[in-house]
């Protein structure tokens, strides 16, 4: 039943893997979520706590997932099965597959908004328009959001159908450099606007007055989401690594690139927002309401708006392919489906699952789950519960069942610059699980009780 190891595709170059994993990591989480969370949580103060979370929690889990994939050469379900035969641990892999499915269904809807704004920028962003109302109008309509959601899912499935090397690797090798160049152009534009300095100081001078338990929670949650951890995406990508790759270095590259791009996104956004006298703390609307307003006011704004939304769409695509790959790898490895058939079938099913979140802003806007609309409900379960739970169980498994010692021996099997030393053990055994348990509790409390 299981595919022979010989047959499994492998990244053809190390750069291919790093760009694919960094592409998974760099996404709406970096360019949409990171800046708006930073904007509402004290700017640099949040940044500092976030960096600590990345180092103490993100990096060890990245090492863990990458190692699990490389050692087993399997999708998340198969990986747990192989490392803990005849136990129920494979269910953690199953939770990952389910999480990938759910995240992709609404991630693609938001990516569709980005495609819409990309097209709108070409026809021109009018100065002085009411961007709040325009955004509301777009998301509460039905046809266009579903159309763009379909286009985005189609692109995602097309890449996955083409395979690991000819699909994923080829796409990220073209798209990631473009993303980087576009981001540099935007930063240059943003920091050279008159009045940009105020934005820079907001971003770089910490205001600890806004920091509370919620900040800690957001920082850890963001670390997980942005690094694509807790749902087996990195296990899956790691499973296409060849045996002669070192883990410590590869994990550092991926974490480093993701963090760099999130920080760069802040430099592209805050100086411009301040230069035009707008509010950095508008929350989720920062990208789709505040930024179009910012672009509409600046010289050549339509051009820069277009560049921004192309970049945002690219970042979303390189992430969505990793989400679909988790689901497809599972059904290919465990149920022996052909890759193409799996990509098309799952692409369609996930597209359909994404329709209720679209309707939730229009005809179904009466729906409420503890005060959340449909998209927020999907998002709550996937990002605030399933992802951290997956991360928690993966850390407990690696630290206590498989054992931290054995895991890092495997990670260090091939020598690299970064040695995964014994500092790893207390982090994966205690720090990660405890920190995550706290955030899951806080999330449950806030929604159901607080
Ligand atoms: N890391 C992506 C982002 O920051 O947008 C989101 C994501 C992709 C989460 C893939 C999980 C995943 F498996």
Coordinates of C-alpha atoms and ligand atoms in Angstrom, one line a residue:
X1 CA 0.0 0.0 0.0
X2 CA 2.6 2.5 1.0
X3 CA 4.7 4.1 -1.7
X4 CA 8.2 2.8 -1.9
X5 CA 10.8 5.3 -0.6
X6 CA 12.5 5.2 -3.9
X7 CA 9.5 6.8 -5.5
X8 CA 9.1 9.7 -3.2
X9 CA 10.1 13.0 -4.8
X10 CA 12.8 15.1 -3.2
X11 CA 13.6 18.8 -3.4
X12 CA 16.2 19.0 -6.1
X13 CA 18.2 21.7 -4.3
X14 CA 18.6 22.9 -0.8
X15 CA 17.6 26.4 -1.8
X16 CA 14.4 24.9 -3.3
X17 CA 13.5 23.4 0.1
X18 CA 14.3 26.6 2.0
X19 CA 12.3 28.8 -0.3
X20 CA 9.4 26.4 -0.2
X21 CA 9.3 26.2 3.6
X22 CA 9.9 30.0 3.9
X23 CA 7.2 30.5 1.3
X24 CA 4.9 28.5 3.5
X25 CA 5.8 30.5 6.5
X26 CA 5.7 33.9 4.8
X27 CA 2.1 34.7 4.1
X28 CA -1.0 36.7 5.1
X29 CA 0.3 36.1 8.6
X30 CA 3.4 38.3 7.9
X31 CA 2.0 41.0 5.8
X32 CA -1.6 41.3 6.9
X33 CA -1.7 39.9 10.5
X34 CA 1.7 40.8 11.9
X35 CA 1.5 44.5 11.2
X36 CA -2.1 44.9 12.4
X37 CA -1.4 43.0 15.6
X38 CA 1.8 45.0 16.1
X39 CA -0.2 48.2 15.5
X40 CA -2.7 47.4 18.2
X41 CA -0.3 46.0 20.8
X42 CA 2.2 48.7 21.5
X43 CA 4.4 48.5 18.3
X44 CA 8.0 47.6 19.2
X45 CA 6.9 46.2 22.6
X46 CA 5.0 43.5 20.8
X47 CA 7.8 43.0 18.3
X48 CA 10.2 42.3 21.2
X49 CA 7.9 39.7 22.8
X50 CA 7.2 38.1 19.5
X51 CA 10.9 37.7 18.8
X52 CA 11.3 35.9 22.2
X53 CA 8.4 33.6 21.3
X54 CA 10.0 32.8 17.9
X55 CA 13.3 31.8 19.5
X56 CA 12.0 29.9 22.5
X57 CA 9.0 28.3 21.0
X58 CA 9.0 28.6 17.2
X59 CA 12.6 27.4 16.5
X60 CA 12.4 24.2 18.7
X61 CA 9.1 23.2 17.1
X62 CA 10.4 24.0 13.6
X63 CA 13.4 21.6 14.3
X64 CA 11.0 19.0 15.6
X65 CA 8.6 19.0 12.7
X66 CA 11.4 19.1 10.1
X67 CA 13.1 16.2 11.7
X68 CA 10.0 14.2 11.9
X69 CA 9.4 14.7 8.2
X70 CA 12.9 14.0 7.2
X71 CA 13.2 10.8 9.3
X72 CA 9.9 9.3 8.3
X73 CA 9.6 10.5 4.7
X74 CA 5.8 10.6 5.3
X75 CA 2.8 13.0 5.6
X76 CA 1.9 13.9 9.2
X77 CA -0.4 10.9 9.7
X78 CA 2.2 8.5 8.3
X79 CA 5.0 10.2 10.2
X80 CA 3.3 9.7 13.6
X81 CA 2.4 6.1 12.6
X82 CA 6.0 5.3 11.8
X83 CA 7.5 6.9 14.9
X84 CA 5.0 5.4 17.3
X85 CA 3.6 2.2 15.8
X86 CA 0.4 0.7 17.1
X87 CA -0.5 3.8 19.1
X88 CA -3.1 6.5 18.6
X89 CA -0.5 9.3 18.1
X90 CA -1.3 9.3 14.4
X91 CA -4.5 11.1 15.3
X92 CA -2.3 14.2 16.0
X93 CA -1.3 14.0 12.3
X94 CA -4.9 13.6 11.4
X95 CA -5.7 16.8 13.4
X96 CA -3.0 18.5 11.3
X97 CA -4.6 17.4 8.0
X98 CA -8.0 18.6 9.2
X99 CA -6.5 21.9 10.3
X100 CA -4.8 22.5 7.0
X101 CA -8.1 21.8 5.3
X102 CA -10.0 24.3 7.4
X103 CA -7.4 27.0 7.3
X104 CA -7.1 26.8 3.5
X105 CA -10.8 27.1 3.0
X106 CA -10.9 30.7 4.5
X107 CA -7.3 31.6 3.8
X108 CA -8.2 31.4 0.1
X109 CA -11.2 33.7 0.7
X110 CA -8.9 36.4 2.2
X111 CA -6.4 35.8 -0.6
X112 CA -9.3 36.4 -3.0
X113 CA -9.9 39.8 -1.4
X114 CA -6.2 40.6 -2.1
X115 CA -6.7 39.6 -5.8
X116 CA -9.7 41.9 -6.0
X117 CA -7.7 44.8 -4.6
X118 CA -4.9 44.0 -7.0
X119 CA -7.3 44.4 -9.9
X120 CA -8.9 47.5 -8.3
X121 CA -5.5 49.2 -8.1
X122 CA -5.0 48.8 -11.8
X123 CA -8.1 50.7 -12.6
X124 CA -7.1 53.3 -10.0
X125 CA -7.6 54.0 -6.3
X126 CA -9.5 57.2 -6.0
X127 CA -8.3 59.7 -3.5
X128 CA -10.8 60.6 -0.7
X129 CA -13.0 57.5 -1.4
X130 CA -14.6 55.9 1.6
X131 CA -12.4 52.7 1.8
X132 CA -14.2 51.4 4.8
X133 CA -17.5 51.4 2.9
X134 CA -15.9 50.0 -0.2
X135 CA -14.3 47.1 1.7
X136 CA -17.7 46.4 3.3
X137 CA -19.4 46.5 0.0
X138 CA -16.9 44.0 -1.6
X139 CA -17.0 41.4 1.2
X140 CA -20.8 41.6 1.6
X141 CA -21.3 40.8 -2.1
X142 CA -21.4 37.2 -3.3
X143 CA -20.3 36.9 -6.9
X144 CA -16.9 38.6 -6.9
X145 CA -15.5 37.2 -3.6
X146 CA -16.5 33.6 -4.7
X147 CA -15.0 34.2 -8.1
X148 CA -11.6 35.3 -6.7
X149 CA -11.7 32.5 -4.1
X150 CA -12.2 30.1 -7.0
X151 CA -9.3 31.6 -9.0
X152 CA -7.1 31.4 -6.0
X153 CA -8.0 27.7 -5.2
X154 CA -7.5 26.9 -8.9
X155 CA -3.9 28.3 -8.9
X156 CA -3.1 26.5 -5.6
X157 CA -4.4 23.1 -6.9
X158 CA -2.6 23.6 -10.2
X159 CA 0.8 24.0 -8.5
X160 CA 0.2 21.0 -6.2
X161 CA -1.0 18.8 -9.1
X162 CA 2.3 19.5 -10.9
X163 CA 4.3 17.9 -8.1
X164 CA 6.9 18.7 -5.6
X165 CA 9.8 19.7 -7.9
X166 CA 7.9 20.8 -11.0
X167 CA 5.1 22.4 -9.1
X168 CA 6.0 23.7 -5.6
X169 CA 9.7 24.2 -6.0
X170 CA 9.4 25.8 -9.4
X171 CA 6.7 28.2 -8.2
X172 CA 8.6 29.3 -5.1
X173 CA 11.8 29.8 -6.9
X174 CA 10.1 32.3 -9.2
X175 CA 7.7 33.9 -6.7
X176 CA 9.8 34.3 -3.6
X177 CA 12.5 36.5 -5.2
X178 CA 9.7 38.6 -6.8
X179 CA 8.0 39.0 -3.4
X180 CA 11.3 40.2 -1.9
X181 CA 12.0 42.8 -4.6
X182 CA 8.4 44.1 -4.4
X183 CA 8.7 44.4 -0.6
X184 CA 12.0 46.3 -0.9
X185 CA 10.4 48.8 -3.4
X186 CA 7.5 49.4 -1.0
X187 CA 9.8 50.0 2.0
X188 CA 11.8 52.5 0.0
X189 CA 8.6 54.3 -1.0
X190 CA 7.3 54.2 2.5
X191 CA 10.3 55.5 4.4
X192 CA 11.0 58.3 2.0
X193 CA 7.5 59.8 2.4
X194 CA 7.4 63.1 4.3
X195 CA 6.4 62.4 7.9
X196 CA 7.6 58.8 7.8
X197 CA 9.8 59.2 10.9
X198 CA 6.8 59.2 13.2
X199 CA 5.9 55.7 11.9
X200 CA 9.4 54.5 12.4
X201 CA 9.5 55.6 16.0
X202 CA 6.1 54.0 16.7
X203 CA 7.5 50.8 15.2
X204 CA 10.9 50.9 16.9
X205 CA 10.2 52.6 20.3
X206 CA 8.5 50.1 22.6
X207 CA 5.4 51.2 24.5
X208 CA 5.0 48.7 27.3
X209 CA 1.8 50.3 28.4
X210 CA -0.2 48.3 25.9
X211 CA 1.3 45.0 27.0
X212 CA -0.7 42.5 28.9
X213 CA -1.5 38.8 29.0
X214 CA -3.3 39.3 25.7
X215 CA 0.0 40.4 24.1
X216 CA 1.8 37.3 25.2
X217 CA -1.1 35.3 23.8
X218 CA -1.0 37.1 20.5
X219 CA 2.8 36.8 20.3
X220 CA 2.8 33.0 20.8
X221 CA -0.2 32.4 18.6
X222 CA 1.4 34.6 15.9
X223 CA 4.7 32.7 16.2
X224 CA 2.9 29.4 15.5
X225 CA 0.7 30.7 12.6
X226 CA 3.4 32.6 10.9
X227 CA 5.9 29.7 11.0
X228 CA 3.3 27.2 9.7
X229 CA 3.7 25.1 12.8
X230 CA 1.3 22.8 14.6
X231 CA -0.4 21.2 11.6
X232 CA 2.3 19.2 9.9
X233 CA 3.0 21.5 7.0
X234 CA 6.7 21.4 8.0
X235 CA 6.6 17.7 8.6
X236 CA 5.2 17.3 5.1
X237 CA 7.8 19.6 3.4
X238 CA 10.5 18.0 5.6
X239 CA 9.5 14.6 4.2
X240 CA 10.8 15.6 0.8
X241 CA 14.2 16.4 2.2
X242 CA 16.9 14.0 1.3
X243 CA 18.9 12.1 4.0
X244 CA 22.0 14.3 3.7
X245 CA 20.3 17.5 4.9
X246 CA 21.1 19.1 8.2
X247 CA 18.2 20.3 10.3
X248 CA 19.5 23.0 12.6
X249 CA 20.7 25.1 9.6
X250 CA 17.6 24.6 7.5
X251 CA 15.3 25.4 10.4
X252 CA 17.3 28.6 11.1
X253 CA 17.0 29.8 7.5
X254 CA 13.3 29.3 7.4
X255 CA 12.7 31.0 10.8
X256 CA 15.1 33.8 9.9
X257 CA 13.6 34.5 6.6
X258 CA 10.1 34.5 7.9
X259 CA 11.0 36.9 10.7
X260 CA 12.9 39.2 8.4
X261 CA 10.0 39.5 6.1
X262 CA 7.5 40.2 8.9
X263 CA 9.7 42.9 10.2
X264 CA 10.2 44.3 6.7
X265 CA 6.4 44.4 6.2
X266 CA 6.2 46.6 9.2
X267 CA 8.7 49.0 7.6
X268 CA 6.7 49.1 4.4
X269 CA 3.4 49.8 6.3
X270 CA 3.9 52.0 9.4
X271 CA 5.9 54.9 8.0
X272 CA 3.3 55.2 5.2
X273 CA 0.4 55.0 7.5
X274 CA 1.8 57.8 9.8
X275 CA 3.0 59.9 6.9
X276 CA -0.6 60.1 5.7
X277 CA -1.9 60.8 9.2
X278 CA -3.9 57.5 9.5
X279 CA -4.3 55.3 12.5
X280 CA -2.0 52.2 12.8
X281 CA -4.3 50.5 15.3
X282 CA -7.3 49.7 13.1
X283 CA -6.9 46.0 13.5
X284 CA -7.7 43.6 10.6
X285 CA -8.9 46.4 8.4
X286 CA -5.3 47.8 8.3
X287 CA -4.5 46.1 5.0
X288 CA -7.8 46.4 3.2
X289 CA -9.1 49.7 4.5
X290 CA -6.2 51.8 5.7
X291 CA -3.6 50.8 3.1
X292 CA -5.8 51.5 0.0
X293 CA -6.5 54.9 1.5
X294 CA -2.7 55.4 2.0
X295 CA -2.0 54.4 -1.6
X296 CA -4.7 56.6 -3.0
X297 CA -3.1 59.7 -1.4
X298 CA 0.5 59.1 -2.5
X299 CA 2.1 60.0 -5.8
X300 CA 1.9 57.0 -8.2
X301 CA -0.3 55.4 -5.6
X302 CA -2.1 53.1 -8.0
X303 CA 1.2 51.6 -9.0
X304 CA 2.4 51.1 -5.4
X305 CA -1.0 49.7 -4.5
X306 CA -0.8 47.3 -7.3
X307 CA 2.7 46.3 -6.2
X308 CA 1.5 45.8 -2.6
X309 CA -1.4 43.6 -3.5
X310 CA 0.6 41.5 -6.0
X311 CA 3.1 40.9 -3.2
X312 CA 0.3 40.0 -0.7
X313 CA -1.2 37.6 -3.2
X314 CA 2.1 35.9 -3.9
X315 CA 2.7 35.5 -0.2
X316 CA -0.7 33.9 0.2
X317 CA -0.1 31.5 -2.7
X318 CA 3.2 30.2 -1.5
X319 CA 1.5 29.5 1.8
X320 CA -1.7 28.0 0.5
X321 CA 0.2 25.5 -1.6
X322 CA 1.7 24.1 1.6
X323 CA -1.7 23.9 3.2
X324 CA -3.0 21.9 0.3
X325 CA 0.1 19.8 0.1
X326 CA -0.5 18.5 3.6
X327 CA -4.0 17.3 2.7
X328 CA -2.8 15.9 -0.7
X329 CA 0.3 14.2 0.8
X330 CA -1.9 12.4 3.3
X331 CA -4.3 11.0 0.8
X332 CA -1.5 10.1 -1.6
X333 CA 0.6 8.3 1.0
X334 CA -2.1 6.7 3.1
X335 CA -4.8 6.1 0.6
X336 CA -2.7 5.6 -2.5
X337 CA -4.5 8.3 -4.6
X338 CA -2.8 9.7 -7.7
X339 CA -1.4 13.2 -6.9
X340 CA -3.4 15.0 -9.7
X341 CA -6.6 13.4 -8.7
X342 CA -6.1 14.3 -5.0
X343 CA -5.1 17.9 -5.8
X344 CA -8.2 18.5 -8.0
X345 CA -10.7 16.7 -5.7
X346 CA -9.4 18.3 -2.5
X347 CA -9.1 21.7 -4.3
X348 CA -12.8 21.5 -5.1
X349 CA -13.9 20.3 -1.7
X350 CA -11.9 23.0 0.1
X351 CA -13.3 25.6 -2.3
X352 CA -16.8 24.6 -1.4
X353 CA -16.0 24.6 2.3
X354 CA -14.9 28.2 1.8
X355 CA -18.2 29.4 0.5
X356 CA -20.0 29.7 3.9
X357 CA -17.4 32.2 5.2
X358 CA -18.0 34.3 2.1
X359 CA -21.8 34.2 2.6
X360 CA -21.3 35.0 6.2
X361 CA -20.6 38.6 5.3
X362 CA -23.6 38.8 2.9
X363 CA -26.8 36.7 2.8
X364 CA -25.9 34.8 5.9
X365 CA -24.7 37.6 8.1
X366 CA -27.2 36.7 10.7
X367 CA -25.1 33.7 11.7
X368 CA -23.3 34.2 14.9
X369 CA -21.2 31.9 17.0
X370 CA -20.4 33.5 20.3
X371 CA -20.3 36.8 18.5
X372 CA -18.2 35.6 15.6
X373 CA -19.2 35.5 11.9
X374 CA -18.5 32.4 9.9
X375 CA -15.0 33.2 8.8
X376 CA -14.0 34.2 12.3
X377 CA -15.5 31.0 13.6
X378 CA -13.4 28.9 11.2
X379 CA -10.4 31.1 12.1
X380 CA -11.0 30.7 15.8
X381 CA -11.2 26.9 15.7
X382 CA -8.3 26.5 13.3
X383 CA -5.8 29.1 14.5
X384 CA -6.7 29.5 18.2
X385 CA -7.5 25.9 19.1
X386 CA -6.4 23.3 16.5
X387 CA -3.0 24.8 15.6
X388 CA -1.8 25.3 19.2
X389 CA -3.3 22.0 20.2
X390 CA -1.4 20.3 17.4
X391 CA 1.8 22.1 18.4
X392 CA 1.2 21.1 22.1
X393 CA 0.7 17.4 21.3
X394 CA 3.6 17.4 18.8
X395 CA 5.9 18.8 21.5
X396 CA 4.7 16.4 24.1
X397 CA 5.2 13.5 21.7
X398 CA 8.7 14.6 20.6
X399 CA 9.8 15.6 24.1
X400 CA 8.4 12.8 26.2
X401 CA 7.4 9.8 24.0
X402 CA 9.9 9.8 21.2
X403 CA 12.2 11.7 23.6
X404 CA 13.9 15.0 23.1
X405 CA 17.3 13.3 23.1
X406 CA 16.5 10.9 20.3
X407 CA 14.9 13.7 18.3
X408 CA 18.0 15.9 18.4
X409 CA 20.3 13.0 17.6
X410 CA 18.3 12.6 14.4
X411 CA 18.4 16.3 13.8
X412 CA 22.2 16.3 14.2
X413 CA 22.8 13.2 12.1
X414 CA 24.2 15.3 9.3
X415 CA 26.6 17.9 10.5
X416 CA 25.8 21.6 9.8
X417 CA 26.7 24.9 11.3
X418 CA 24.0 24.8 14.0
X419 CA 24.1 22.0 16.4
X420 CA 20.9 21.2 18.2
X421 CA 22.3 21.0 21.7
X422 CA 20.9 20.0 25.1
X423 CA 19.2 23.5 25.4
X424 CA 16.6 21.9 23.2
X425 CA 15.3 19.4 25.7
X426 CA 13.8 21.7 28.4
X427 CA 12.3 23.9 25.7
X428 CA 10.5 21.1 23.9
X429 CA 9.6 19.2 27.0
X430 CA 8.4 22.0 29.2
X431 CA 8.5 25.5 27.9
X432 CA 6.6 24.9 24.6
X433 CA 3.8 22.7 26.1
X434 CA 3.3 25.0 29.1
X435 CA 3.3 28.2 27.0
X436 CA 0.8 26.7 24.5
X437 CA -1.4 25.3 27.2
X438 CA -1.7 28.8 28.6
X439 CA -2.7 30.3 25.3
X440 CA -5.3 27.6 24.5
X441 CA -6.8 28.3 27.9
X442 CA -6.8 32.0 27.4
X443 CA -8.4 31.6 24.0
X444 CA -11.2 29.3 25.3
X445 CA -11.8 31.6 28.2
X446 CA -12.0 34.8 26.1
X447 CA -14.5 33.3 23.7
X448 CA -16.7 31.2 25.9
X449 CA -16.6 32.9 29.3
X450 CA -14.8 36.3 29.2
Ligands
LIG1 N1 2.4 30.7 7.7 C1 1.3 31.2 6.9 C2 1.2 32.7 7.1 O1 1.9 33.3 7.9 O2 0.3 33.3 6.5 C3 0.0 30.6 7.3 C4 0.1 29.1 7.3 C5 0.5 28.4 6.2 C6 -0.2 28.4 8.5 C7 0.6 27.0 6.2 C8 -0.1 27.0 8.5 C9 0.4 26.4 7.4 F1 0.5 25.1 7.5

